[in-house]
Coordinates of C-alpha atoms and ligand atoms in Angstrom, one line a residue:
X266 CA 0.0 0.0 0.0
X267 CA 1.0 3.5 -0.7
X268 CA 0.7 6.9 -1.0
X269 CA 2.8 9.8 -3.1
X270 CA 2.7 13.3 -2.3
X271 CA 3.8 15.9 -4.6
X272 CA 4.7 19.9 -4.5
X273 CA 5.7 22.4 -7.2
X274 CA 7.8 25.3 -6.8
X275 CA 9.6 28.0 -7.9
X276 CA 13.6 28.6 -8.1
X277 CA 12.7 30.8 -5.0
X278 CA 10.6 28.2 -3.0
X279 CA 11.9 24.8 -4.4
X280 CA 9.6 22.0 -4.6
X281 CA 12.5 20.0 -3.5
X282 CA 12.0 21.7 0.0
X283 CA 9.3 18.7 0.7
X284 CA 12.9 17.1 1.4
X285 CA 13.5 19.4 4.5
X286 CA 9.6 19.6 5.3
X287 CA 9.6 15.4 5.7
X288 CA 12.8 15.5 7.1
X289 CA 13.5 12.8 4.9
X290 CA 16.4 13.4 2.0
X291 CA 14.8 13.3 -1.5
X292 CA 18.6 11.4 -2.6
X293 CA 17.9 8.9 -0.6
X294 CA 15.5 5.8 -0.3
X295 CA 15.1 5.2 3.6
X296 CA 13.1 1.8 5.4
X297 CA 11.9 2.2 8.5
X298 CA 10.8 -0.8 10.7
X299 CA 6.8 -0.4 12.1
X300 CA 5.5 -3.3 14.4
X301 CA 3.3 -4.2 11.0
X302 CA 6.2 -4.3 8.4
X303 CA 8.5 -2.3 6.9
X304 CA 8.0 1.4 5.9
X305 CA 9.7 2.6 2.8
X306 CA 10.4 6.3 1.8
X307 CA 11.4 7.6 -1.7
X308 CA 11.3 10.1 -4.3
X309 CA 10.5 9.0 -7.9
X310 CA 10.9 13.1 -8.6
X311 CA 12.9 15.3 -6.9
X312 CA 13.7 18.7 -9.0
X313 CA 12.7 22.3 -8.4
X314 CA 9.4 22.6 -10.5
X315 CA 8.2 19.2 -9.2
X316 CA 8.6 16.2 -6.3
X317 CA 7.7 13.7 -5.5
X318 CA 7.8 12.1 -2.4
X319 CA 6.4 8.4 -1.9
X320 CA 5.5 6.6 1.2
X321 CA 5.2 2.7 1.5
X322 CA 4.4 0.3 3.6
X323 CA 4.9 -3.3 3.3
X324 CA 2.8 -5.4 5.8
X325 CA 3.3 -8.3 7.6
X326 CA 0.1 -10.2 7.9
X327 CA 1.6 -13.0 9.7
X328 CA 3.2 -10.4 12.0
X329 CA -0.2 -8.2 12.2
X330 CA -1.8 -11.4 13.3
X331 CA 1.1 -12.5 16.1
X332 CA 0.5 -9.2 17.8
X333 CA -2.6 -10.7 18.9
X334 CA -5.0 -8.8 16.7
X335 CA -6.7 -11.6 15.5
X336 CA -7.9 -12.7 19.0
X337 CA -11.3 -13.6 19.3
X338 CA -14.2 -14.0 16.1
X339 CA -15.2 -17.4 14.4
X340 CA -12.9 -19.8 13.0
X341 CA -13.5 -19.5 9.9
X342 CA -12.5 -15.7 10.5
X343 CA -9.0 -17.7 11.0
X344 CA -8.0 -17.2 7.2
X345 CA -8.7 -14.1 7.0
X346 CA -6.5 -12.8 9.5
X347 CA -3.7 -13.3 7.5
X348 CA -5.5 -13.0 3.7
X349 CA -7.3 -9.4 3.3
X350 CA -6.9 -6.4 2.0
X351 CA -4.1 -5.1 4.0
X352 CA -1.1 -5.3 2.4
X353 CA -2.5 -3.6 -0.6
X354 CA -5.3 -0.9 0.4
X355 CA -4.5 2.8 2.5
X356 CA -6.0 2.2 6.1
X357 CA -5.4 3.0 9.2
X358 CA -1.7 1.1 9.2
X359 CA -0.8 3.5 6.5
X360 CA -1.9 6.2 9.0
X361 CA 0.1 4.8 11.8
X362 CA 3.1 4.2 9.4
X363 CA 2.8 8.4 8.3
X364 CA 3.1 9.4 11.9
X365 CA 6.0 6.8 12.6
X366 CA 8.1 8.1 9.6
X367 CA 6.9 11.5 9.7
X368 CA 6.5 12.6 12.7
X369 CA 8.3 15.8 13.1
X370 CA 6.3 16.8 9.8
X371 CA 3.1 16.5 11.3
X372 CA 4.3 18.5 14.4
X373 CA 5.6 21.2 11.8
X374 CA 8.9 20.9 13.0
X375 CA 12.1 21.7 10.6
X376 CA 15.2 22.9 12.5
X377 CA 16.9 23.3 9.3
X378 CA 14.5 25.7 7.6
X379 CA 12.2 26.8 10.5
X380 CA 10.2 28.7 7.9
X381 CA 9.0 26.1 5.6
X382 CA 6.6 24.6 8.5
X383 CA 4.1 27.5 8.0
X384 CA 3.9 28.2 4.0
X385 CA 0.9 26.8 1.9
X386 CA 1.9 25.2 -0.8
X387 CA 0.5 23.4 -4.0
X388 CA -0.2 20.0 -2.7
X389 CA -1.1 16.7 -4.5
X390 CA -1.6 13.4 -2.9
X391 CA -2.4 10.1 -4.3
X392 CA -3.8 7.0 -2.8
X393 CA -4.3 4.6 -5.5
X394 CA -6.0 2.2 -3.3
X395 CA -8.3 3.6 -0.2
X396 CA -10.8 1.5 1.5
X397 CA -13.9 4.2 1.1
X398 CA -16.9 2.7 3.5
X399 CA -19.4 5.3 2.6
X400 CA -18.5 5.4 -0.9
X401 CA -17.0 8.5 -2.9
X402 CA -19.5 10.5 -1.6
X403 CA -18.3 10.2 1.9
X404 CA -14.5 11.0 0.9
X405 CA -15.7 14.4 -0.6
X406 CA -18.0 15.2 2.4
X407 CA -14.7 14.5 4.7
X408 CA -11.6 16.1 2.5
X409 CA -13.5 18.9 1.0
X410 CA -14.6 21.1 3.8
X411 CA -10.6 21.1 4.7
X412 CA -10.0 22.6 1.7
X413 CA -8.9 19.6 -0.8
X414 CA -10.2 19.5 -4.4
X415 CA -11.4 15.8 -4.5
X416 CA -11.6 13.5 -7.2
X417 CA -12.4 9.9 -6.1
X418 CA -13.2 7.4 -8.3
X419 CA -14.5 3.8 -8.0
X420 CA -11.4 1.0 -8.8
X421 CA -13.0 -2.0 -11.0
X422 CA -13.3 -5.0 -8.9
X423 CA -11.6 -7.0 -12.4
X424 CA -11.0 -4.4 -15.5
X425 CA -11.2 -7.5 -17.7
X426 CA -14.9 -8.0 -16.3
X427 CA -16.5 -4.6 -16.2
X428 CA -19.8 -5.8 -15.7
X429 CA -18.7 -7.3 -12.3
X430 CA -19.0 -3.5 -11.2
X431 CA -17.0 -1.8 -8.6
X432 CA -15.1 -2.5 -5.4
X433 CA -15.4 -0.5 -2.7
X434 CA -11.7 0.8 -3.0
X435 CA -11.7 4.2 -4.7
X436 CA -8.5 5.9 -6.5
X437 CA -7.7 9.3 -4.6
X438 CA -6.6 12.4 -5.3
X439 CA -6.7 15.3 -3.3
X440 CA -5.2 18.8 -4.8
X441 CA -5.1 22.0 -2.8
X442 CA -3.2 25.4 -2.9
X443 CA -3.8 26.2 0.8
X444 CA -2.5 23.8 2.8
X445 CA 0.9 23.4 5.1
X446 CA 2.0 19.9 4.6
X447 CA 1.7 19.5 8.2
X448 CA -1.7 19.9 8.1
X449 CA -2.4 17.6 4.7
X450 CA -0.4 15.1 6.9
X451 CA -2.9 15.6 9.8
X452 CA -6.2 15.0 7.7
X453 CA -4.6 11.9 6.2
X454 CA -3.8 10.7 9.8
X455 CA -7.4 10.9 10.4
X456 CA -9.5 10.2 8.0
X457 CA -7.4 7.1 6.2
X458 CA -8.6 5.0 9.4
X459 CA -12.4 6.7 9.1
X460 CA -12.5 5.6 5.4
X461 CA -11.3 2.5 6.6
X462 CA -14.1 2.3 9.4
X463 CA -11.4 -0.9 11.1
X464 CA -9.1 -0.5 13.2
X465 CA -6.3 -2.8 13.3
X466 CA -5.2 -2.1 17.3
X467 CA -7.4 -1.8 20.5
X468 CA -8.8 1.5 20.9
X469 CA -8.1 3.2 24.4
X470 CA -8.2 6.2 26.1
X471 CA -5.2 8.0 24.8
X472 CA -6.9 7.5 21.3
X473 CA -9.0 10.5 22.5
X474 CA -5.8 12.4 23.1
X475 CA -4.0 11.7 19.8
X476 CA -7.1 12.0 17.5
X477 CA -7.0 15.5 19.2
X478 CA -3.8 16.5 18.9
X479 CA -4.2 15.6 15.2
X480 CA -7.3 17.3 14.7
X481 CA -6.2 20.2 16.1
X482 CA -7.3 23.1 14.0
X483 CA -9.8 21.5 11.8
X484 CA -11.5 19.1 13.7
X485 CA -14.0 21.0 15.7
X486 CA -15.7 22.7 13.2
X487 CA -15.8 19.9 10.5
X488 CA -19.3 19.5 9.5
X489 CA -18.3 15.8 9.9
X490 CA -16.9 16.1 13.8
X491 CA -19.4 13.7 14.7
X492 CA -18.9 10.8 11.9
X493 CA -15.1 11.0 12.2
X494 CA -14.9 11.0 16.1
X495 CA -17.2 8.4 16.1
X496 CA -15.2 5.7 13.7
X497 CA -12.1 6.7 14.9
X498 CA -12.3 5.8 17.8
X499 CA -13.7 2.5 16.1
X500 CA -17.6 3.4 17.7
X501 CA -16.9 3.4 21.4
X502 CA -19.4 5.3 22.5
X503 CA -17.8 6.4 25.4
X504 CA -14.5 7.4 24.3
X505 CA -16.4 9.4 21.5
X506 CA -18.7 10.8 24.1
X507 CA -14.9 12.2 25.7
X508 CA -13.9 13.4 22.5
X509 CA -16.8 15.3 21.2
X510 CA -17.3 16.7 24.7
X511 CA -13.5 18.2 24.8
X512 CA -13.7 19.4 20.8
X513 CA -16.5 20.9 22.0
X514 CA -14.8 22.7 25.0
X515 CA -11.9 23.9 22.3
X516 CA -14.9 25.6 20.2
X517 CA -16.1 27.2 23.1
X518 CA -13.2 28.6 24.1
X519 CA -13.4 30.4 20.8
X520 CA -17.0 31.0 21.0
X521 CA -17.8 31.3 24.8
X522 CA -21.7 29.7 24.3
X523 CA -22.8 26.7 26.1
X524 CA -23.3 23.7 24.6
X525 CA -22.0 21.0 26.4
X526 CA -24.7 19.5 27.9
X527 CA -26.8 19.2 24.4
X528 CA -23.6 17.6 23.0
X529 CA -23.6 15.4 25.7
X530 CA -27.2 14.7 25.6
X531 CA -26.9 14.4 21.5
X532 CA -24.1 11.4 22.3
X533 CA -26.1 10.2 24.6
X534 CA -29.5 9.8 22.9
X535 CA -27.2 7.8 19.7
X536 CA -25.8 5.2 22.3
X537 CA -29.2 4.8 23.6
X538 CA -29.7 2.3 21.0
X539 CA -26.8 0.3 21.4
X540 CA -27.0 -2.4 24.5
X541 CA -24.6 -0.9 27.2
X542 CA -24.2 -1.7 30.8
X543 CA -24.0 1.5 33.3
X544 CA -20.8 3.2 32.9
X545 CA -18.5 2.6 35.5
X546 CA -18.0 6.0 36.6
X547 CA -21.5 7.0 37.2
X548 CA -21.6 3.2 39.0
X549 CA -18.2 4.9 41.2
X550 CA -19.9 8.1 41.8
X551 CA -23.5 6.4 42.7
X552 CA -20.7 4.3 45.4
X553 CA -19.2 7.3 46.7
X554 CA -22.7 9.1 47.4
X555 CA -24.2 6.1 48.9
X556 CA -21.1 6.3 51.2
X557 CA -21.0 10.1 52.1
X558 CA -24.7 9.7 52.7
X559 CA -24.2 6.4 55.6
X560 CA -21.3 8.8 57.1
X561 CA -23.9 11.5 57.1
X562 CA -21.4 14.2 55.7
X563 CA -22.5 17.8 54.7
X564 CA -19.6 19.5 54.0
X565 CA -17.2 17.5 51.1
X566 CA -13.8 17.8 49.9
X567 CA -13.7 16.2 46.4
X568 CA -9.9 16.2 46.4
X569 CA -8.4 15.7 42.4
X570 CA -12.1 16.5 41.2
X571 CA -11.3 16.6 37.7
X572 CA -13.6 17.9 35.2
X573 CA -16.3 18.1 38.1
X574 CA -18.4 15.4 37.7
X575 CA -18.8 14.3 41.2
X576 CA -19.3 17.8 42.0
X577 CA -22.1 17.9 40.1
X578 CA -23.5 15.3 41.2
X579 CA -23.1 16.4 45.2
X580 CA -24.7 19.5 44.0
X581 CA -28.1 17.9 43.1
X582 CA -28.2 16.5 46.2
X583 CA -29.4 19.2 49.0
X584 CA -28.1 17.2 51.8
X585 CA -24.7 18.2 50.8
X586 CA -24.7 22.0 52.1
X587 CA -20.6 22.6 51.5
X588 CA -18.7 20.9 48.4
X589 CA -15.2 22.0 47.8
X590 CA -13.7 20.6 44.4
X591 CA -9.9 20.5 45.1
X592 CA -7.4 19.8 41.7
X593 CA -3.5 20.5 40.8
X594 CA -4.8 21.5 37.2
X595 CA -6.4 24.5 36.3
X596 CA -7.4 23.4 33.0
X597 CA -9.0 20.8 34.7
X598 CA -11.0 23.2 37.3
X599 CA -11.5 25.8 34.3
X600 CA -13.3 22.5 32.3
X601 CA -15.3 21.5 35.4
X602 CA -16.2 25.3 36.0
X603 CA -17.6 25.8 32.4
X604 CA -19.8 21.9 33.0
X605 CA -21.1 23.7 36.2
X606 CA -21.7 26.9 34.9
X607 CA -20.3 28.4 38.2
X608 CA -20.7 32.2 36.7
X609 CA -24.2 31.8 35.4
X610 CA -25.6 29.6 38.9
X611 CA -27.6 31.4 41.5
X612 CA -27.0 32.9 44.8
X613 CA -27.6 30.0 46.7
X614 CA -26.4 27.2 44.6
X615 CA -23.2 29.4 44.1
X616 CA -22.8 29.5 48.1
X617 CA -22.8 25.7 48.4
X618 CA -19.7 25.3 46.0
X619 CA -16.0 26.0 45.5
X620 CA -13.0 25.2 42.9
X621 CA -9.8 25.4 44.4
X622 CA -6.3 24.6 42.9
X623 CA -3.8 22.9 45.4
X624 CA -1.8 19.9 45.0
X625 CA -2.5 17.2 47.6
X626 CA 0.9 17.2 48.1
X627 CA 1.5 19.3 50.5
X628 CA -0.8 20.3 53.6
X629 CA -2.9 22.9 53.0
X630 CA -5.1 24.9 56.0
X631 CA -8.6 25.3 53.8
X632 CA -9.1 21.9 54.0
X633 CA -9.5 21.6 57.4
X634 CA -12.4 20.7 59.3
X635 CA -14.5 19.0 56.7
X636 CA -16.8 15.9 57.3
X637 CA -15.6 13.8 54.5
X638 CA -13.0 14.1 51.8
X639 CA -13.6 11.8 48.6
X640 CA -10.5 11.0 46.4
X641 CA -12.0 9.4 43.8
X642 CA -9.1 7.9 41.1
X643 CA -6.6 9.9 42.5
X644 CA -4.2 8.2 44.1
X645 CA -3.1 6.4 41.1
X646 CA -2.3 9.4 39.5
X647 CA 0.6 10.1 41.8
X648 CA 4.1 8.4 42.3
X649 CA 4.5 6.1 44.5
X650 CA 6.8 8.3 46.4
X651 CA 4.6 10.9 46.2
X652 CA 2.0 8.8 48.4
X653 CA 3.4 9.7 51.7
X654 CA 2.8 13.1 51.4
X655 CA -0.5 12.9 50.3
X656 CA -1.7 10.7 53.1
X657 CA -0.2 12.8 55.4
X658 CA -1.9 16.0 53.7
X659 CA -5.2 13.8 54.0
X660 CA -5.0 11.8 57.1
X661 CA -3.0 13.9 59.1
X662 CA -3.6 17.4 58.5
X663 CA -7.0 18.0 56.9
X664 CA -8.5 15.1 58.7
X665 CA -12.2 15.1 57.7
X666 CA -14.2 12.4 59.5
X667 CA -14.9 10.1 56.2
X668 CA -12.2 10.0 53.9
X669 CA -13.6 7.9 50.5
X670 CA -10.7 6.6 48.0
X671 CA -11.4 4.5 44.9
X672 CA -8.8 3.2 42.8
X673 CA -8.9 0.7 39.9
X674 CA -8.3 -2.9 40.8
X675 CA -5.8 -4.5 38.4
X676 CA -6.9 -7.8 38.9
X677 CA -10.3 -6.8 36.7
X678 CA -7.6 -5.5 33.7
X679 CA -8.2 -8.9 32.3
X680 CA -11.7 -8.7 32.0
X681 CA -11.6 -5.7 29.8
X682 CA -11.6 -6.8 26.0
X683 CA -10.3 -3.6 25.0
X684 CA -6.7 -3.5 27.3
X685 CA -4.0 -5.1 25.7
X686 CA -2.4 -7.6 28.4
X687 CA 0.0 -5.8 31.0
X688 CA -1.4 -2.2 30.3
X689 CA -2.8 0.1 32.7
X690 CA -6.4 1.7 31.8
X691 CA -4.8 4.8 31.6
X692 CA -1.6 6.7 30.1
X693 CA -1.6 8.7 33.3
X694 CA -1.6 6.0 35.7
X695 CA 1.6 5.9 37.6
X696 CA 0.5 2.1 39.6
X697 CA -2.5 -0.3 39.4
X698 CA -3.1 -1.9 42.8
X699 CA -4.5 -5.6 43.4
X700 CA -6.8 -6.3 45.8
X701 CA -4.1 -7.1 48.7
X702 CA -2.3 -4.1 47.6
X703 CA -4.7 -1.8 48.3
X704 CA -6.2 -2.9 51.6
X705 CA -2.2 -3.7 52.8
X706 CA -1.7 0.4 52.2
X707 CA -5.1 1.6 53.4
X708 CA -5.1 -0.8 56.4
X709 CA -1.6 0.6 57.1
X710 CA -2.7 4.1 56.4
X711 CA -5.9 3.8 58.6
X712 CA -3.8 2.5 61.7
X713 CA -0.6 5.3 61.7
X714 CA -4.0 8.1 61.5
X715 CA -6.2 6.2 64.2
X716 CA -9.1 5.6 61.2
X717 CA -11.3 2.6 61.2
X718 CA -11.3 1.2 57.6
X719 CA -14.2 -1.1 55.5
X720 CA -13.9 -2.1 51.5
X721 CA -16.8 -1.5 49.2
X722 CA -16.5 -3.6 45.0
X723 CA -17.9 -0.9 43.0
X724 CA -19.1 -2.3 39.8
X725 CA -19.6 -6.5 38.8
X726 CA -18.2 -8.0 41.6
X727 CA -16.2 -10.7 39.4
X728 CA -15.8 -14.1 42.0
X729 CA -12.4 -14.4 40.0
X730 CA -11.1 -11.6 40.2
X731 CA -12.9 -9.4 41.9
X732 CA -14.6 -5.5 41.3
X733 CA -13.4 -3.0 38.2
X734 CA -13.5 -0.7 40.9
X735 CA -12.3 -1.2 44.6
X736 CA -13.3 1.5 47.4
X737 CA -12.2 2.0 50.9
X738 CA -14.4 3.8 53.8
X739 CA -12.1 5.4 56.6
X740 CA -13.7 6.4 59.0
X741 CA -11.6 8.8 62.4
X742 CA -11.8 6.3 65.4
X743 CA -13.3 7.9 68.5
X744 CA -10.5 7.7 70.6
X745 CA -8.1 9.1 68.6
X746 CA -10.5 12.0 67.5
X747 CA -10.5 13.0 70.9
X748 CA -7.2 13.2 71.3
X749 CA -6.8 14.8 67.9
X750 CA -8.5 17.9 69.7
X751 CA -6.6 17.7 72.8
X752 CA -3.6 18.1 71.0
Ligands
LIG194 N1 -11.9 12.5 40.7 C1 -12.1 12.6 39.2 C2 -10.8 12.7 38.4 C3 -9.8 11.6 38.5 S1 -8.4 11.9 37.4 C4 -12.8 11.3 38.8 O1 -13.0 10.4 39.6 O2 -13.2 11.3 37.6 C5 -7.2 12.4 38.6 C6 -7.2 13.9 38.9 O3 -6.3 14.1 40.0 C7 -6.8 14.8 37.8 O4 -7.7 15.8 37.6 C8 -5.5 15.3 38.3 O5 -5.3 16.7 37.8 C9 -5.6 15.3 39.8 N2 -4.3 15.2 40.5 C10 -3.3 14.4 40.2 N3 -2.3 14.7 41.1 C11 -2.7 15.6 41.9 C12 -2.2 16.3 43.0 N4 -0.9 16.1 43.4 N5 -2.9 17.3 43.6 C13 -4.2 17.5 43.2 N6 -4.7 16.9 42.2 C14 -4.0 16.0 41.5

């Protein structure tokens, strides 16, 4: 499979400057190892009117298939792990391949010539192959609006045999004048694995993050956010849910108007149809308020609170009269301020919450004298040696009467189909704890701070392996409150 893509220019803005733009030599053919094959990278025409620069990939199917992608489906489905259309149409291993080989291009990075990154320039690519589920139709509908000239048309299924009809491959071409070759790079990146509509490699959260980072600048006001989110991240309703929720927070930023609830909803509404169980987190957060409630706890700490979705949740509940959302990231606090509308609530809703940036680090005097203090998939999120301090911050300075802490349970990664074997659920996570590993640290954590301490599954309660979701209750001992005042 492959892809060409050519520039003209001028004696004044050579076309051979694709050279520096790819950081890739146009003398020279380069191969590049990916885990699906090998990568290729030459120029059939490198002068200063024209060139040419061509990327291919040779794939391994036997390889694709010993990564473990084939796991799972019927065994007749055997065969056709190793015999398909891989090795010979554009999809989303092309993709992967473009941001292995060309990385720093699609950053527009160029040390050498730092001002190449920015110019527009005539641009022609060429996919002689591409998988196009939605027909040629859907190609135009996605290139177009970015400002490609599209021509896609059908490939024969046999040119000997016309009246067999078409395949569903169609010959590309896209053509545009106004384009950095960082960001034709970028839409290819994209939408090669949306044509494609499957995804060779388990989709998972940092999915979210990379289709962002690649769609910055086009991607939120595509007329086709919603299609392209939603096969990209191969349907997963949730992770699309995440993604259309945080484009949507980059166009308000830009626009300042409110719509992330009907986003939300609009996501929402589409999954409705699909058979889901209760997502996990709104199973965590139903835990957590079940919990605060027994401990009968008005004024909360949610220490770590994220984009503010426990806080919202506290704030439907009038019981909860003080709720203090605590986080080390103000982009975090500025998300979970914009989901809670903090500037457009009333008097007396406004009263009963706060944002506040602080690490958990370190002690800190406002968050004394609370009745509980929830961290809710916090802890994971800090190194090891980090712990220490923030049980001590926790335990043994702010001291609320009910501290809640949730973490994931490693033991469950198993059951989850979409976590390769050995990875965490989540780039961020410094440690995954067992079962024992947790209730060894909060057991030892509840007796050096004179708490009583009681384990909760949150979520299926798996008689292998336990919950997806383990939660601890610690509750301050009498005795040592007592002598907590004294001192
Ligand atoms: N409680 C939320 C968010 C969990 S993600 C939920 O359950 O969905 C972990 C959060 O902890 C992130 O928002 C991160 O910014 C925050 N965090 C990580 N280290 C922190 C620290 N040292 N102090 C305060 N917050 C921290």
């Amino acid at each position: 499979m492959f892809l060409t893509i050519s520039t003209t220019g001028t004696p004044e803005r050579p076309a051979t400057d694709l050279g520096f733009l790819l950081h890739k030599h146009p003398d020279n053919a380069q191969a590049f190892s990916t885990s699906y094959g090998k990568a290729h990278v030459l120029y059939p025409e490198a002068g200063v009117d024209r060139c040419t620069a061509a990327l291919l990939l040779e794939v391994d199917a036997v390889a694709l298939v010993r990564r473990g992608k084939g796991r799972g489906g019927a065994p007749d489905a055997a065969l056709a792990q190793y015999v398909n259309d891989r090795p010979y149409a554009a999809s989303s291993l092309l993709a992967v391949a473009l941001s292995a080989v060309f990385s720093s291009a699609m950053r527009g990075v160029c040390a050498a010539k730092p001002e190449l990154p920015a110019q527009q320039r005539p641009l022609r690519i060429e996919v002689p192959a591409l998988p196009a589920r939605g027909g040629a139709g859907l190609v135009r509908a996605l290139f177009e609006p970015l400002g490609w000239t599209v021509s896609a048309e059908p490939v024969p299924l046999d040119a000997e045999f016309p009246q067999w009809g078409d395949s569903r491959y169609v010959s590309l071409v896209l053509e545009s004048e106004s384009l950095t070759v960082a960001e034709a790079l970028r839409h290819l990146y994209v939408l090669l694995p949306v044509l494609d509509d499957a995804k060779h490699y388990w989709v998972s959260s940092d999915e979210v993050d990379k289709l962002l980072r690649a769609g910055e600048g086009w991607l939120s006001d595509h007329p086709e956010q919603k299609l392209i989110t939603s096969r990209y991240l191969s349907r997963r309703w949730s992770l699309t849910r995440q993604a259309m929720e945080r484009l949507e927070l980059v166009r308000l930023a830009e626009a300042d108007d409110s719509a992330v609830e009907e986003i939300d909803n609009a996501v929402d509404a589409e999954a409705e149809t699909e058979e889901r169980p209760t997502p996990l987190a709104v199973l965590r957060r139903e835990a957590i308020l079940t919990a605060l409630t027994q401990a009968g706890a008005a004024r909360v700490l949610d220490l770590g609170c994220g984009q503010g979705q426990l806080v919202q949740a506290l704030l439907k509940e009038p019981r909860f009269t003080e709720i203090v959302g605590v986080d080390v990231s103000v982009r975090a606090l500025t998300i979970a301020s914009r989901r809670l509308k903090l500037d457009r609530m009333g008097e007396r809703q406004a009263s009963r919450v706060r944002l506040v940036q602080g690490s958990l680090a370190y002690t800190d005097a406002r968050l004394k004298g609370y009745d509980a203090a929830v961290l809710s998939e916090v802890i994971e999120h800090l190194d090891l040696p980090r712990l220490p301090a923030l049980e001590y911050a926790v335990f043994g300075s702010a001291r609320p009467r009910t501290v809640v802490v949730t973490t994931p349970n490693v033991e469950y990664n198993v059951r989850w189909e979409s976590l390769p074997a050995g990875h965490v659920r989540h780039g961020d996570h410094r440690f995954e704890w067992t079962r024992e590993e947790f209730r060894g640290w909060a057991a030892a954590v509840a007796e050096r701070h004179g708490y009583d301490v009681g384990f909760v599954p949150v979520g299926p309660d798996d008689p292998e392996v336990g919950p997806p979701t383990q939660m601890a209750v610690f509750t301050l001992g009498g005795a040592t409150e007592k002598e907590a005042k004294a001192a």
